Coordinates of C-alpha atoms in Angstrom, one line a residue:
X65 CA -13.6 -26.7 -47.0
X66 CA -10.4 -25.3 -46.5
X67 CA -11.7 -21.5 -47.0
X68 CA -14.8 -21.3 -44.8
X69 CA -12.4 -22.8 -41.9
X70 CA -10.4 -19.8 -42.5
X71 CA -12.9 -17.4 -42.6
X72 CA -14.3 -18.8 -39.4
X73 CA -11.3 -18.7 -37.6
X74 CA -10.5 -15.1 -39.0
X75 CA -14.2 -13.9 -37.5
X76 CA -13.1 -15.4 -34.2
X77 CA -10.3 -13.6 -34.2
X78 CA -12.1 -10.4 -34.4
X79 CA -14.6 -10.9 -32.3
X80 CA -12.1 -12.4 -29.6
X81 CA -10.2 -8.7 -29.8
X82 CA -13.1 -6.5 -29.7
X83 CA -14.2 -8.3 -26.9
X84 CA -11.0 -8.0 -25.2
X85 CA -10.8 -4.1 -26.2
X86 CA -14.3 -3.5 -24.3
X87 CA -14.9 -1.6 -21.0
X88 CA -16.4 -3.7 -18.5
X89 CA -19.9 -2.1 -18.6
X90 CA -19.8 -3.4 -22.4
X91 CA -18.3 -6.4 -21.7
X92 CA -21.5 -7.2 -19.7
X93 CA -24.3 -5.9 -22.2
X94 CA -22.8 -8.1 -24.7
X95 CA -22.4 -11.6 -23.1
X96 CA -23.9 -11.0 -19.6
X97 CA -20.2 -11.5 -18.0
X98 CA -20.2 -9.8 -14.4
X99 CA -16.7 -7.3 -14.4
X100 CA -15.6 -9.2 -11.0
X101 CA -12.1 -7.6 -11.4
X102 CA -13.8 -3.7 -11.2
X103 CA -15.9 -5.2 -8.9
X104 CA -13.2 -6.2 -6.5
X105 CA -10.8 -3.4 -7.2
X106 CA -13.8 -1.2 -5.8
X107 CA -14.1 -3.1 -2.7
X108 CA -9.8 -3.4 -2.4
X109 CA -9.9 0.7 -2.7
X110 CA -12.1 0.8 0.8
X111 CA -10.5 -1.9 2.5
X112 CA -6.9 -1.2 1.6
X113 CA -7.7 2.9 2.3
X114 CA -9.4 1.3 5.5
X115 CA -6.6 -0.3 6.7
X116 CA -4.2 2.4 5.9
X117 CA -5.8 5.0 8.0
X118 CA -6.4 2.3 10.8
X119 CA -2.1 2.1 10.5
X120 CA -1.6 5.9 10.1
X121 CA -3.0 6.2 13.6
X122 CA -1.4 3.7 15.0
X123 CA 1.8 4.7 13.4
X124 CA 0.9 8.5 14.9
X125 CA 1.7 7.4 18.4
X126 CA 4.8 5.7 17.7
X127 CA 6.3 9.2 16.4
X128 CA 4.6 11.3 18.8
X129 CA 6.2 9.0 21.6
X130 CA 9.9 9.3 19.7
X131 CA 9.8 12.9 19.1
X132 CA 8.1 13.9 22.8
X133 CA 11.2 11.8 24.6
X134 CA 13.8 13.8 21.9
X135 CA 12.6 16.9 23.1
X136 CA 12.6 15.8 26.7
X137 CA 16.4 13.7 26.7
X138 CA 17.6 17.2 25.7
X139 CA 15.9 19.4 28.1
X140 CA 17.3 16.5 30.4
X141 CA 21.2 16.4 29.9
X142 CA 22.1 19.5 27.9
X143 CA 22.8 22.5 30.4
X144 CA 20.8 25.7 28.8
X145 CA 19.1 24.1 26.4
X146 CA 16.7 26.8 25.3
X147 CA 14.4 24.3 23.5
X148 CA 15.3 25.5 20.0
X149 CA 18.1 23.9 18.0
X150 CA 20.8 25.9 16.5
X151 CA 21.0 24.7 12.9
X152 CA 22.1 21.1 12.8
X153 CA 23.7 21.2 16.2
X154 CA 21.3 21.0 19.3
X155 CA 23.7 23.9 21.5
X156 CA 27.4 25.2 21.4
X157 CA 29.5 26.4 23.9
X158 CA 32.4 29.0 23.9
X159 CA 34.6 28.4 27.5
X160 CA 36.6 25.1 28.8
X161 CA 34.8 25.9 32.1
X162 CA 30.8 25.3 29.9
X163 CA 32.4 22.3 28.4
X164 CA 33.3 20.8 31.7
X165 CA 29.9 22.0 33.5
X166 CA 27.9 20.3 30.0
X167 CA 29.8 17.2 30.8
X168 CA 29.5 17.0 34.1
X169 CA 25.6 18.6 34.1
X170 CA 24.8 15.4 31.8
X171 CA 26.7 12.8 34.1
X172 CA 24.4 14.1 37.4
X173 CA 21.6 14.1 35.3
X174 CA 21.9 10.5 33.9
X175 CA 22.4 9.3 37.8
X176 CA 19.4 10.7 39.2
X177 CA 17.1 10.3 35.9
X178 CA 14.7 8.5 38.2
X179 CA 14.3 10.8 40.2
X180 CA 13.9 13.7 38.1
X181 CA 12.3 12.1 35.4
X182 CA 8.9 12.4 34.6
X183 CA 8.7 9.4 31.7
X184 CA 8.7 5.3 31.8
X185 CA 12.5 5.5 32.1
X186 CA 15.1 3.4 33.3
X187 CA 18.5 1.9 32.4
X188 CA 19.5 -0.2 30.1
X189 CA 20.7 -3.5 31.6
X190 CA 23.6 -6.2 29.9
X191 CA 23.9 -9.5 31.4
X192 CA 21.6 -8.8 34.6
X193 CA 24.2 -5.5 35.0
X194 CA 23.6 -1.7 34.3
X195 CA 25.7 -1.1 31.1
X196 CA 25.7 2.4 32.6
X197 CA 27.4 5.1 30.8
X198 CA 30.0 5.5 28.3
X199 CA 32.6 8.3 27.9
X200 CA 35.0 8.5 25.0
X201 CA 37.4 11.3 24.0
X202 CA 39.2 12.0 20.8
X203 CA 42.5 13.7 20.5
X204 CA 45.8 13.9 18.4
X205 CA 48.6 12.2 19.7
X206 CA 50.5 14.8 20.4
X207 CA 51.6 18.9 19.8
X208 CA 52.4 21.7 20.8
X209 CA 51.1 25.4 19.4
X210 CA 51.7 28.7 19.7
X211 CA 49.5 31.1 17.4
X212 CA 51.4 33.9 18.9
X213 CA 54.7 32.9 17.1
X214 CA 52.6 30.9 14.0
X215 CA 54.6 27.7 15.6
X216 CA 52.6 24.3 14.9
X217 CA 54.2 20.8 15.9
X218 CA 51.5 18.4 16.0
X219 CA 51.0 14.5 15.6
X220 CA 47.9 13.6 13.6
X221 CA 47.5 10.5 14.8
X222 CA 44.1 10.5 16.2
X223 CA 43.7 8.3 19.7
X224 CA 40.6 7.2 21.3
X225 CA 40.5 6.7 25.1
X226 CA 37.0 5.8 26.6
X227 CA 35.7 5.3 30.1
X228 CA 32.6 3.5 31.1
X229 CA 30.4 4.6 34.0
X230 CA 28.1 2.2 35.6
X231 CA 24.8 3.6 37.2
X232 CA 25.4 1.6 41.0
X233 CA 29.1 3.2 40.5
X234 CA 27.7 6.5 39.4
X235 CA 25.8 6.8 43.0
X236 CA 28.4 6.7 44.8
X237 CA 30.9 8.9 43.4
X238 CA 30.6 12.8 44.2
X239 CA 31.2 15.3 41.2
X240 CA 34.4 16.4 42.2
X241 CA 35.9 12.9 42.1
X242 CA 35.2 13.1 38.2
X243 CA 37.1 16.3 38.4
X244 CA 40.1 14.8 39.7
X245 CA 40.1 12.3 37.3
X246 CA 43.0 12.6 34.6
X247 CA 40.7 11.4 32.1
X248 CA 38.4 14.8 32.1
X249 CA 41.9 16.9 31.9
X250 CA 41.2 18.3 28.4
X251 CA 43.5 20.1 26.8
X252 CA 41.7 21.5 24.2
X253 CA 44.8 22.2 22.0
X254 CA 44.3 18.6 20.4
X255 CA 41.3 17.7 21.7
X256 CA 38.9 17.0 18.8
X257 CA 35.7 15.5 20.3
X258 CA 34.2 14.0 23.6
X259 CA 31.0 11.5 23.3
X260 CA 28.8 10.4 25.9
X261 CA 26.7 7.8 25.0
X262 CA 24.1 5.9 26.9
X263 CA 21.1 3.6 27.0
X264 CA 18.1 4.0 28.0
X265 CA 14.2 2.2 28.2
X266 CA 11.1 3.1 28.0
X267 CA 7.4 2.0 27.7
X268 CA 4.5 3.5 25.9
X269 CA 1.3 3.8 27.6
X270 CA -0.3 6.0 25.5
X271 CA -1.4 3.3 23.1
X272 CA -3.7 1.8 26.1
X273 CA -5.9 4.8 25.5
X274 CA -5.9 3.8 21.6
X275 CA -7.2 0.3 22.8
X276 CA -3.6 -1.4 21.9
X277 CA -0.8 -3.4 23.1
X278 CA 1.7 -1.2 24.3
X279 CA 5.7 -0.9 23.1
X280 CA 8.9 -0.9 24.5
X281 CA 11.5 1.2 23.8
X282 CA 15.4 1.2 23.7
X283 CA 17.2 4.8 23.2
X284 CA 20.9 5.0 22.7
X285 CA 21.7 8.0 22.9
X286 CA 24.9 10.4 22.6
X287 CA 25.8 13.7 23.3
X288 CA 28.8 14.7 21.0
X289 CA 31.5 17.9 21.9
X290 CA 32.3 18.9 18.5
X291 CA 35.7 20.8 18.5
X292 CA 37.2 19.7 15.2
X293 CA 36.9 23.3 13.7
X294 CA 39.5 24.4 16.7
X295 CA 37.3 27.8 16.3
X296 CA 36.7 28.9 19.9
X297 CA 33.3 27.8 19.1
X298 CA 32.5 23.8 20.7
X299 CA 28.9 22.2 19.2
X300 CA 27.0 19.9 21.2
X301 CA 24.9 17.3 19.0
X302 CA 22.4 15.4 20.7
X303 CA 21.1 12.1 19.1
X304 CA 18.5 9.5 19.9
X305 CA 17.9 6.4 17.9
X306 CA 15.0 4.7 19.0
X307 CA 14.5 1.0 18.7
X308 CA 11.0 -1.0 19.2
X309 CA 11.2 -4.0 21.0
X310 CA 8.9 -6.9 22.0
X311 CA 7.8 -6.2 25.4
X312 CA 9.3 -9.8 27.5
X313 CA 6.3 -9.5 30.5
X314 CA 3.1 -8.3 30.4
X315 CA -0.3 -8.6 31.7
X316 CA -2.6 -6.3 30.4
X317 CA -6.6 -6.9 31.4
X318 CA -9.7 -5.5 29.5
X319 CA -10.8 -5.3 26.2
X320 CA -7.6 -4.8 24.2
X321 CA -7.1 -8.3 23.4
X322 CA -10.3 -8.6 21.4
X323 CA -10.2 -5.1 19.6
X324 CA -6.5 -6.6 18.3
X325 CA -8.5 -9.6 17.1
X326 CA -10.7 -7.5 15.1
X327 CA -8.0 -5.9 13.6
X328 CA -5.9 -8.9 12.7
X329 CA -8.8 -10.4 10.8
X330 CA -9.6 -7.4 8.9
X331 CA -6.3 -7.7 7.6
X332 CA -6.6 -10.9 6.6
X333 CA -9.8 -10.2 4.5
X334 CA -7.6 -7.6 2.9
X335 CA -4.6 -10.0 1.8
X336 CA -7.2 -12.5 0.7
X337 CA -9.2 -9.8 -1.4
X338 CA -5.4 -8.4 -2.9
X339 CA -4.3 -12.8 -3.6
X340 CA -7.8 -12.8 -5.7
X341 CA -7.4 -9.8 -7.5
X342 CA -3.6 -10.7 -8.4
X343 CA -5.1 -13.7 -10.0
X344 CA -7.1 -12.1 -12.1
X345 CA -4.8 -9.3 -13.0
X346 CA -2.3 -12.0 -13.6
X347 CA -5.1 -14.5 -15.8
X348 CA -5.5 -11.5 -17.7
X349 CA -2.5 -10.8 -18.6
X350 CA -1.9 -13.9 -19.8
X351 CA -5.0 -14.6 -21.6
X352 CA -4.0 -11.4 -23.2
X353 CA -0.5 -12.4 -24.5
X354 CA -2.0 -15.2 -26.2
X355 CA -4.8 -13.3 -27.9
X356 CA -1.5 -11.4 -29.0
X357 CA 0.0 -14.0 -30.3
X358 CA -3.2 -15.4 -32.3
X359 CA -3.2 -12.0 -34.1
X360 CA 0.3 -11.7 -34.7
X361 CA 0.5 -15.4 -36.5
X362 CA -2.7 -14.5 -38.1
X363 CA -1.5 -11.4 -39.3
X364 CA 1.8 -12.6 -40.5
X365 CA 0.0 -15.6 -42.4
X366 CA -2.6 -13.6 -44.1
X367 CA -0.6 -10.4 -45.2
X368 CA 2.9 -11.9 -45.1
X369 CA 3.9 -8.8 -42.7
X370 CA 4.8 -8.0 -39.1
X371 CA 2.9 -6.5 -36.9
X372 CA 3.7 -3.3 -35.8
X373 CA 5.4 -2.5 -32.4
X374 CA 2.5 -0.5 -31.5
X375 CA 0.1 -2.5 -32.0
X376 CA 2.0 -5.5 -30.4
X377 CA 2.2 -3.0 -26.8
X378 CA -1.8 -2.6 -27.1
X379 CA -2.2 -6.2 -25.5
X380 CA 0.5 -5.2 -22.6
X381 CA -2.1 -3.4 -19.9
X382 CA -0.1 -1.2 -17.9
X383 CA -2.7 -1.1 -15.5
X384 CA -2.4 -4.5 -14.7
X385 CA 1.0 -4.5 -14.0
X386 CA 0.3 -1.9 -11.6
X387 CA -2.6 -3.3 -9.9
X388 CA -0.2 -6.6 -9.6
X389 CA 2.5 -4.2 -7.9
X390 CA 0.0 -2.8 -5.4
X391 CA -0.8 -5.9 -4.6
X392 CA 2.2 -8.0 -3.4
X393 CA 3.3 -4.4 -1.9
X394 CA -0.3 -4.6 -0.1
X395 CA 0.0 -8.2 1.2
X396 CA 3.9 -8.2 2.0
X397 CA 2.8 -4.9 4.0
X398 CA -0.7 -6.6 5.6
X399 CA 1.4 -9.4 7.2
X400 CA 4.2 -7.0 8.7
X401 CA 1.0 -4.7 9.8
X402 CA -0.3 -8.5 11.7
X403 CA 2.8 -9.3 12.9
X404 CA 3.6 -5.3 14.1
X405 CA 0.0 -5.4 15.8
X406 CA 0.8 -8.6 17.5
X407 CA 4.3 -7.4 19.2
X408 CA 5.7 -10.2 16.9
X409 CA 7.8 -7.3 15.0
X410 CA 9.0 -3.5 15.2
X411 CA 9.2 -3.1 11.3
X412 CA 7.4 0.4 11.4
X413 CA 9.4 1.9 8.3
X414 CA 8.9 -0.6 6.0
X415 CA 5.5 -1.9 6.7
X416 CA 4.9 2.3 6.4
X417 CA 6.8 2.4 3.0
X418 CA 4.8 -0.6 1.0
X419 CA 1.4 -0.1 2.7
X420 CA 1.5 3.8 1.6
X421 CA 2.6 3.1 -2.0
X422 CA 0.4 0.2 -2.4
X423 CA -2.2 3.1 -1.7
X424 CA -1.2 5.0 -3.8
X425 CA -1.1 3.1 -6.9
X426 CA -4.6 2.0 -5.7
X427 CA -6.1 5.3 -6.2
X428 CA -3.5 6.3 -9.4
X429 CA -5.9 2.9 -10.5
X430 CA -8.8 4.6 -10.2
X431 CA -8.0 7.1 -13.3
X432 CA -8.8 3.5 -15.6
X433 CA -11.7 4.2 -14.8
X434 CA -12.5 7.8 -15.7
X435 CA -11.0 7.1 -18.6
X436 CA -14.2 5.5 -19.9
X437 CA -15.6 9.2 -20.2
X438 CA -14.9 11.5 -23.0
X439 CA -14.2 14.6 -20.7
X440 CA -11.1 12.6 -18.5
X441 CA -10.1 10.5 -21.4
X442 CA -8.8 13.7 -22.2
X443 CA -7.1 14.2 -19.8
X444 CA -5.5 10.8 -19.4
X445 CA -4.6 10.3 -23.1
X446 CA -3.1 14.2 -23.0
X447 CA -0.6 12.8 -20.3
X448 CA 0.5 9.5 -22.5
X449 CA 1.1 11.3 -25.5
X450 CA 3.0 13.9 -23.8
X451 CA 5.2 12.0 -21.6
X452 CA 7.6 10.8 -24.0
X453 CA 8.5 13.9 -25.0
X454 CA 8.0 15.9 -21.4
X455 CA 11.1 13.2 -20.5
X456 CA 13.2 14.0 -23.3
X457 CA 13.0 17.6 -22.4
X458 CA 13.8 17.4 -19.1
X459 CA 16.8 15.5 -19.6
X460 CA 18.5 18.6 -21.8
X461 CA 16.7 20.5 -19.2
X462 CA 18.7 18.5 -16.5
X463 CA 21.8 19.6 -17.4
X464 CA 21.9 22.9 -17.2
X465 CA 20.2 22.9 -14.1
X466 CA 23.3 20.5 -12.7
X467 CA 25.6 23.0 -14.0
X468 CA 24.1 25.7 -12.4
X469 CA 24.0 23.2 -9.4
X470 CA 27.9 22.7 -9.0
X471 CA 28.4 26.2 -10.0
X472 CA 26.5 27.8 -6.9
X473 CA 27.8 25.5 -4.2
X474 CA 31.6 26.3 -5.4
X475 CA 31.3 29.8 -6.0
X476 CA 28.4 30.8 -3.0
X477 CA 28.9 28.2 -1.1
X478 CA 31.0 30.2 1.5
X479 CA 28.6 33.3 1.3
X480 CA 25.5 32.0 1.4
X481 CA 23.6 29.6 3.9
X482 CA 21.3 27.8 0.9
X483 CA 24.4 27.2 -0.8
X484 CA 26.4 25.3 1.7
X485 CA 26.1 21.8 -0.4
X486 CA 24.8 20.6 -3.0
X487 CA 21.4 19.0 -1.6
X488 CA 20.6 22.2 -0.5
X489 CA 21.8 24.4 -3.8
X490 CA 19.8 22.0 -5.6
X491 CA 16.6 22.3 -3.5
X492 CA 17.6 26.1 -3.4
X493 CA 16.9 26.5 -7.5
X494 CA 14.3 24.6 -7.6
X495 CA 12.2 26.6 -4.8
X496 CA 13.3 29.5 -7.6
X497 CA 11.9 27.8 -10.5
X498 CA 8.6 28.1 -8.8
X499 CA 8.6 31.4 -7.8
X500 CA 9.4 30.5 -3.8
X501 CA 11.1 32.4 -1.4
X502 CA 13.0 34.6 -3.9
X503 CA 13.6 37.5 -2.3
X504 CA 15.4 36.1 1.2
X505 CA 17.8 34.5 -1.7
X506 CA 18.6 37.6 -2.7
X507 CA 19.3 39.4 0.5
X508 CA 20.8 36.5 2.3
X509 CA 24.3 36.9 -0.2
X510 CA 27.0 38.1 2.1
X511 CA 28.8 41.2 0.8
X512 CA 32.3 40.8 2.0
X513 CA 33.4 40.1 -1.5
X514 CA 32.1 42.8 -4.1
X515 CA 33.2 40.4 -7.0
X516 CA 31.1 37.5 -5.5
X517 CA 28.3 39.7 -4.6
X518 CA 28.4 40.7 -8.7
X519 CA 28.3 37.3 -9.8
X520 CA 25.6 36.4 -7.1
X521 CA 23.7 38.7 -9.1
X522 CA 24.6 37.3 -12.6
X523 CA 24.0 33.8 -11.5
X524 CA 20.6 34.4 -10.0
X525 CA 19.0 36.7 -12.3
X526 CA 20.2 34.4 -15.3
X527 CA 18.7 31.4 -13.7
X528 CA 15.6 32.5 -13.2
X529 CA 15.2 34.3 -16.2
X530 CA 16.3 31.5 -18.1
X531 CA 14.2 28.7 -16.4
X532 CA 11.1 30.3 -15.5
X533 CA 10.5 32.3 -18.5
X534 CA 12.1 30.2 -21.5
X535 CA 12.3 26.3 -19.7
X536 CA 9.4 26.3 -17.9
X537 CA 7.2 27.7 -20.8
X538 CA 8.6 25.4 -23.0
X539 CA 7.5 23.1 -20.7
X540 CA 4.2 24.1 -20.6
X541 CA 4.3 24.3 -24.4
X542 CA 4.8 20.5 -24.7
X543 CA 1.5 19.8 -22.7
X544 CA -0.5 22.1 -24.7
X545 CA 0.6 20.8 -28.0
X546 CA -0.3 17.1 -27.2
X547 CA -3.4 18.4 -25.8
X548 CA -4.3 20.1 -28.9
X549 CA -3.6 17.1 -30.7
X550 CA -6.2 14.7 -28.8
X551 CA -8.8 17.1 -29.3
X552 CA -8.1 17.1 -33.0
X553 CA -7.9 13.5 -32.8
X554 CA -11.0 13.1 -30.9
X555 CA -12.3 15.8 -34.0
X556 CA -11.3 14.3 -37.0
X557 CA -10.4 10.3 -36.2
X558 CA -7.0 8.8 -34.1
X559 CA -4.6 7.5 -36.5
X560 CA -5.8 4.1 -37.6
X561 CA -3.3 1.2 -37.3
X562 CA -3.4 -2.6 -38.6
X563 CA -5.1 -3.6 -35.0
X564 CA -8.1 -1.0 -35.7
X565 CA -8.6 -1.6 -39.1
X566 CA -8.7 -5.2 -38.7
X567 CA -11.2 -4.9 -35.6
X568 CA -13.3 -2.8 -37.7
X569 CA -14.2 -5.4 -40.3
X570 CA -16.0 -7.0 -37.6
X571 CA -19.6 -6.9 -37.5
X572 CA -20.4 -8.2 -34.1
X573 CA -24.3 -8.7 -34.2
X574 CA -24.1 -11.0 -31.5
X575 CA -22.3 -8.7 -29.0
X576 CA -25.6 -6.1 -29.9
X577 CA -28.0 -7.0 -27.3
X578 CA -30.1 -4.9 -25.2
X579 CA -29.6 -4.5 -21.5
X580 CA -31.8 -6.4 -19.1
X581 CA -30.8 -5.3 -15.7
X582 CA -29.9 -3.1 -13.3
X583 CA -26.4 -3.9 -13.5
X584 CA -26.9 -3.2 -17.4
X585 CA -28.6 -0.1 -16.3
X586 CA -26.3 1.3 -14.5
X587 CA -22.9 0.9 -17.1
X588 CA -22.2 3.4 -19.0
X589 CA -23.1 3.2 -23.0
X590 CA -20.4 4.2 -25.3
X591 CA -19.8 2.8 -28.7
X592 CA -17.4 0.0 -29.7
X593 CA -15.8 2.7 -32.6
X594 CA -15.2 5.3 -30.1
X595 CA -13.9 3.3 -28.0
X596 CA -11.5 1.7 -30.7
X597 CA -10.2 5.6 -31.6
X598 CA -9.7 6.4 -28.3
X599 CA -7.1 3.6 -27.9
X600 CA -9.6 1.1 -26.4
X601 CA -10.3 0.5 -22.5
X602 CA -8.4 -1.7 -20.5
X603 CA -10.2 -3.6 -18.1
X604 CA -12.0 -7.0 -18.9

């Protein structure tokens, strides 16, 4: 009695893995079992693409509102600004008398913003008063200099004075009162930097158009006189930071209310459709550990062996994991969406960051499922069976490219504009490694130094020759190889390991039945063996 219970329990065993190692369509021509997870992942791709677009345009406004007051603060208190930015900086200035009129030109234009305005503006209030306006100037202690004689006595102690201008003050006092103020007595000597910083709000009413609530805004911004260089030269930075906040009062009639509704329970059928399909994912998973675990006791019984480690990683679906992913990021990401669309929150940024890579790993999903054809299985296993090595390759890769790295920014960094530091050297080298804006990287070298003119030359022409026509193909190379493998592969037989072998003992008559339906009709046939060689299917 003792061998037929073995016997039975082995044929379970087989039939229990190549039943788990069948695509869905499969799955359902051999015991009638709907695929409810493909199913549902279809549907989750249209809703959670749905709802991402829906965002997207509502997200669209928020920066177009952001950037469109940028643009207008510094037309608004920076004198001359010619509506292009210079570099990083927003302007400069070269004369004590434009640093006083850019000081003063931003104070005048701060106290009649409302009447000169054209925006939703108006100050920023603390405690039922006007903060108004903050001034603060940097300086060292003390010193004296004389260039003419090379004479330098100086204090480095830095020291911070600040004033603070309210707006009801501000309307009152006349422009030349500020002038006769000791506190705007530069002397330039040891001045290292003036901020003005100030508060502002704002309301959006472009979003009524887009049938939403609308948001209001609080800008702190500061102007910054940048004189640390002590070159003659004085840069002028202009920055905003703009912070959503929940409107306090509003009263808004017609039919926004209701399209907001809609919205908020289209989300909801979203989060419930991601909670079911983490179940599943999840079931499956698990279900799948313990079908590992059956084989691996079996196996160790029978043939007194281990499994192998590969064989062991064919139960862990990767896929899963990263439909499980894309889902918590896709629910955490619906409820800040609800709670942004209600005015309940301002989290833009990070309801933005897990709602577009939950999307993303939606649709990187969808490559499962071309996998059950020949042609993109391809493709697909082409990309597995070269990664490993594509990884290894960049890493030697990676440091030579570092060295090159560290060795343009010290050596061209003075001399060259893409050089300046090392974010930009490294973004630099890899436009050259694909061919980009080459010859402006040439030309832009500075020849005030023939020796570092010479080595530009060296340095460039030895990168490129050495990444783009030895790396880079061997790059390439790697790709091909492994793609010249699968096809052999998919010519001559995949490697058989203990899993296949033992799943191909199995006869499964009772999985060979004929489709009945339309939903039979429509699955794709493919047989069990080439499934098995290709590395089996994933999906249940």
């Amino acid at each position: 009695m003792a061998q037929p219970d073995s016997d039975l329990r082995e044929a379970s065993l087989r039939e229990d893995l190549k039943f788990y190692f069948m695509n869905p369509c499969e799955k359902y021509r051999a015991r009638r079992q709907i695929p409810w997870k493909l199913c549902l992942q279809i549907l989750k791709i249209v809703m959670v693409t749905t709802q991402l677009i829906l965002f997207g345009l509502s997200n669209q406004l928020v920066v177009s509102f952001k950037e469109e007051n940028t643009v207008a603060f510094k037309h608004l208190f920076l004198k001359g600004y010619s509506g292009l930015d210079e570099d990083d900086y927003s302007c400069s200035v070269y004369t004590q008398q434009d640093v006083y009129d850019s000081i003063y030109f931003a104070i005048n234009q701060y106290r009649q913003l409302k009447n000169i305005s054209l925006g939703t503006l108006g100050y920023e209030q603390d405690e039922d008063d006007l903060a108004g306006l903050k001034i603060c100037k940097q300086q060292y202690k003390k010193g004296t200099m004389l260039p003419s004689n090379d004479t330098l006595n100086i204090d480095s102690t830095i020291e911070t004075e600040c004033i603070r201008l309210d707006a009801q003050v501000l309307a009152n006092t006349k422009t030349s009162d500020l002038k006769n103020s000791s506190f705007f007595n530069l002397e330039f000597y040891r001045l290292i930097e003036v901020e003005i910083a100030f508060k502002l709000k704002g309301i959006d009413l472009q979003t009524i158009h887009a049938r939403e609530l609308p948001d209001c805004y609080e800008f702190e911004n500061t102007i910054t006189f940048n004189n640390r260089a002590h070159s003659g030269k004085v840069k002028i930075y202009f920055d905003t930071d703009a912070d959503i906040q929940e409107c306090k009062d509003w009263n808004i009639s017609g039919s926004i209310q209701k399209n907001t509704q809609y919205i908020l329970v289209f989300d909801g059928f979203v989060i419930v459709s991601c909670i079911a399909s983490l179940i599943l994912c999840t079931r499956s998973i698990i279900l799948a550990q313990k079908l590992q675990k059956r084989f691996f006791n079996f196996f160790l019984e029978k043939y007194k062996r281990r499994v192998c480690h590969a064989d062991r990683l064919e139960f862990i679906n990767g896929w899963y994991v990263l439909v499980i992913i894309s889902d918590m990021m896709t629910i955490i990401g619906s409820i800040l969406k609800m709670e942004i669309k209600a005015k309940n929150l301002t989290s833009y940024d990070v309801c933005s960051i897990l709602l577009g890579t939950s999307t993303l790993f939606v649709w990187v999903g969808v490559i499962r499922y071309l996998g059950y054809f020949q042609t993109y299985n391809v493709l697909i296993l082409t990309m597995q069976a070269s990664l490993p090595k594509v990884l290894r390759f960049l890493c030697c890769a990676g440091m030579i490219y570092l060295g090159y790295t560290f060795c343009g920014w010290i050596v061209l960094g003075p001399y060259h504009e893409k050089f300046e530091d090392l974010n930009t050297v490294a973004e630099c080298l890899f436009s050259l490694v694909n061919g980009d804006d080459m010859f402006s990287t040439f030309a832009q070298i500075q020849q005030k130094s023939t020796l570092v003119w010479l080595f530009s030359r060296l340095y460039l022409y030895s990168f490129i020759s050495l990444f783009i026509y030895m790396i880079l193909s061997l790059f390439i190379a790697l790709i091909t190889d492994s793609y010249d493998t699968i096809k052999k592969y998919q010519q001559n037989g995949f490697p058989v390991t203990d899993l296949h072998e033992f799943m191909k003992e199995c006869t499964g008559t009772e999985h060979r039945k004929e489709p009945q339906s339309f939903m039979a009709f429509c699955c794709c046939r493919r047989s069990v063996q080439l499934l098995m060689e290709l590395y089996g299917s994933e999906d249940k």
